[in-house]
């Protein structure tokens, strides 16, 4: 049995999961930074929701510091 391809695929999967988690955390941080700006405009939440694909409800939870998986 040749498991080399399986091991390579498993490592690539783990690497991709780590990269995805890092990107998610970066995106959350950027979204929160925009939404917490002192001069944030009324339409900013809608714009952040449009860009990220996250619901406004998810963004409100994110601002409260209790993020879960994003819902679209």
Backbone as a ProteinNet text record, in pm:
[ID]
protein_1_A
[PRIMARY]
XXXXXXXXXXXXXXXXXXXXXXXXXXXXXXXXXXXXXXXXXXXXXXXXXXXXXXXXXXXXXXXXXXXXXXXX
[TERTIARY]
84.3	0	88.5	58.7	134.4	53	101.2	27.9	89.7	191	259	162.6	79.8	-16	-119	-160.8	-256.1	-195.7	-72.4	-5.7	11.6	47.6	63.4	-71	-177.2	-309.9	-354.3	-327.2	-364.6	-288.3	-161.4	-82.4	-131.2	-161.5	-214.1	-346.8	-429.7	-557.8	-537.9	-446.3	-418.3	-364.5	-275.6	-220.5	-330.8	-420.3	-530.6	-624.6	-651.1	-736	-672.8	-542.9	-473	-478.2	-458	-462.4	-603	-703.6	-841	-876.1	-834.4	-860.7	-792	-669.9	-598.5	-667.4	-712.3	-782.8	-915	-986.2	-1113.1	-1090.7	-988.1	-957.8	-919.1	-841.1	-804.6	-928.2	-1017.1	-1138.1	-1228.6	-1241.2	-1321.5	-1262.6	-1132.1	-1067.1	-1086.7	-1072.8	-1091.1	-1236	-1330.3	-1471.9	-1504	-1456.3	-1481.8	-1417.4	-1297.8	-1229.9	-1312.1	-1366.4	-1448.7	-1575	-1640.8	-1768.3	-1752.9	-1634.5	-1612.9	-1553.9	-1532.4	-1478.4	-1575.3	-1520.9	-1603.8	-1693.5	-1641.5	-1717.6	-1787.2	-1813.1	-1879.1	-2015.4	-2041.1	-2166.8	-2273.3	-2396.6	-2510.3	-2503.7	-2460.6	-2457.3	-2337	-2248	-2125	-2152.6	-2249.1	-2279.4	-2329.1	-2411.1	-2460.4	-2346.1	-2253.7	-2139.8	-2047.4	-2021.5	-1938.1	-2007.5	-2137.9	-2213.8	-2205.6	-2213.8	-2205.8	-2069	-1965.3	-1829	-1794.9	-1831.1	-1794.8	-1890.6	-2015.2	-2116.5	-2177.8	-2141.3	-2195	-2324.5	-2412.7	-2538.6	-2514.1	-2608.7	-2597.4	-2609	-2686.6	-2698.4	-2563.3	-2493.1	-2360.7	-2265.2	-2272.2	-2184.8	-2213.9	-2340.3	-2374.1	-2316.4	-2325.3	-2267.2	-2115.3	-2056.2	-1911.5	-1868.8	-1944.8	-1914.8	-1927.9	-2018.7	-2036.3	-1928.8	-1846.1	-1736.6	-1771	-1881.1	-1922.4	-1940.4	-1831.6	-1848	-1869.6	-1950.1	-1966	-1926.9	-1966.3	-1941	-2028.8	-1973.5	-2051.5	-2169.8	-2283	-2401.7	-2430.2	-2464	-2488.9	-2635.1
-118	0	123.9	214.1	338.1	450.8	499	604.7	742.4	751.9	880.2	985.8	949.6	1045.6	1086.4	990.6	1020.8	1116.9	1092.6	1181.5	1321.9	1329.9	1459.7	1533.4	1465.5	1527.4	1572.3	1491.2	1527.8	1652.2	1661.6	1778.7	1903.2	1889.5	2002.8	2048.9	1956.2	1989.5	2066.1	2018.4	2086.9	2227.9	2239.4	2371.1	2465.6	2414.1	2496.1	2538.4	2449.2	2484.4	2595.9	2587.3	2691.4	2824.9	2821.9	2944.4	3003.9	2920	2967.3	3030	2967.5	3022.4	3157.9	3168.8	3295.9	3404.3	3369.5	3465.4	3507.5	3412.9	3444.7	3542.3	3518.1	3607.5	3746.5	3753.6	3883.3	3956.9	3885.5	3947	3996.5	3917.5	3961	4087.2	4089.3	4205.1	4330.6	4318.3	4433.6	4481.9	4389.2	4426.7	4499.7	4446.5	4508.7	4647.7	4660.4	4790.5	4895.2	4857.9	4952.1	4987.2	4887.1	4910.4	4986.7	4984.4	5054	5192.8	5236.3	5369.7	5473	5576.1	5682.4	5748.5	5760.4	5829	5731.2	5609.8	5509.4	5559.9	5544.7	5592	5484.8	5527.1	5437	5319.8	5344	5239.9	5148.3	5172.9	5092.7	4946.4	4919.3	4780	4706.6	4771.5	4711.2	4686.8	4779.9	4765.2	4652.1	4644	4534.9	4400.6	4396.1	4273.2	4234.3	4332.2	4304.4	4249.3	4312.1	4272.1	4133.9	4108.3	3981.2	3867.9	3902.9	3799.2	3754.3	3822.9	3789	3864.8	3804.9	3872	3986.8	4080.3	4191.7	4139.5	4035.8	3974.3	3918.7	3850.8	3798.7	3913.2	4022.1	4136.6	4196	4202.6	4254.1	4163	4031.4	3938.1	3952.3	3971.7	3989.4	4113.7	4221.1	4344	4324.5	4237.5	4210.1	4116.6	4062.7	3977	3831.5	3789.1	3649.3	3590.1	3583	3530.8	3379.9	3338.3	3196.5	3183.2	3076.6	3064.2	3164.6	3231.3	3328.5	3264.5	3334.6	3288.7	3388.3	3337.5	3424.3	3439.6
0	0	0	-93.2	-105.2	-41.4	70.8	142.2	121.3	39.8	19.5	-35.4	-133.1	-188.8	-84.9	-3	102.8	204.1	243.2	338.7	281.3	154.1	89.8	85.7	47.8	42.4	181.1	283.2	420	465.3	431.5	469.5	396.7	268.7	192.3	252	294.6	355.8	486.8	571.2	698.1	672.3	574.5	540.6	491.5	410.4	358.6	471.1	565.1	679.3	761.9	785.7	861.2	787.3	656.5	577.8	578.6	567.7	569.2	703.7	811.5	945.4	962.3	915.9	923.9	842.4	723.4	638.5	702.2	764.6	830.9	945.7	1025.8	1136.9	1088.2	979.4	921	871.3	802.8	749.2	861.9	966.6	1081.8	1143.3	1160.9	1222.8	1137.9	1007	919.1	921.9	921.6	925.7	1055.9	1166.1	1296.4	1301.6	1248.6	1249.6	1173.7	1060.8	984.3	1061.1	1117.3	1184.9	1316.2	1376.2	1503.6	1487.3	1366.5	1345	1400.9	1461.1	1518.3	1414.6	1293.8	1190.4	1095.3	1143.4	1059.6	1014.4	888.6	831.8	843.2	830	843.2	744.5	623.2	521	527.7	622.1	627.2	658.9	747.7	780.2	655.9	577.6	454.3	356.8	348.5	258.2	303	431.8	483.8	459.8	480.1	454.9	307.8	219.7	76.2	36.9	88.3	52.1	107.4	232.7	296.9	265.7	234.9	216.1	347.1	455.4	587.3	611.6	688.5	720.3	817.9	820.8	915.4	1058.3	1077.6	1210.6	1256.3	1164.7	1198.8	1233.3	1156.9	1184.1	1321.8	1359.6	1493.1	1602	1582.5	1681.1	1684.5	1568.6	1560.2	1638.5	1626.1	1699.4	1850.4	1890.5	2033.4	2086.9	1996.8	2039.7	2053.1	1992.4	2002.5	1863.1	1783.7	1648.1	1647.4	1555.1	1524.6	1380.2	1317	1175.2	1100.7	999.4	925.8	854.6	855	782.6	672.7	559	442.3	419.7
[MASK]
++++++++++++++++++++++++++++++++++++++++++++++++++++++++++++++++++++++++

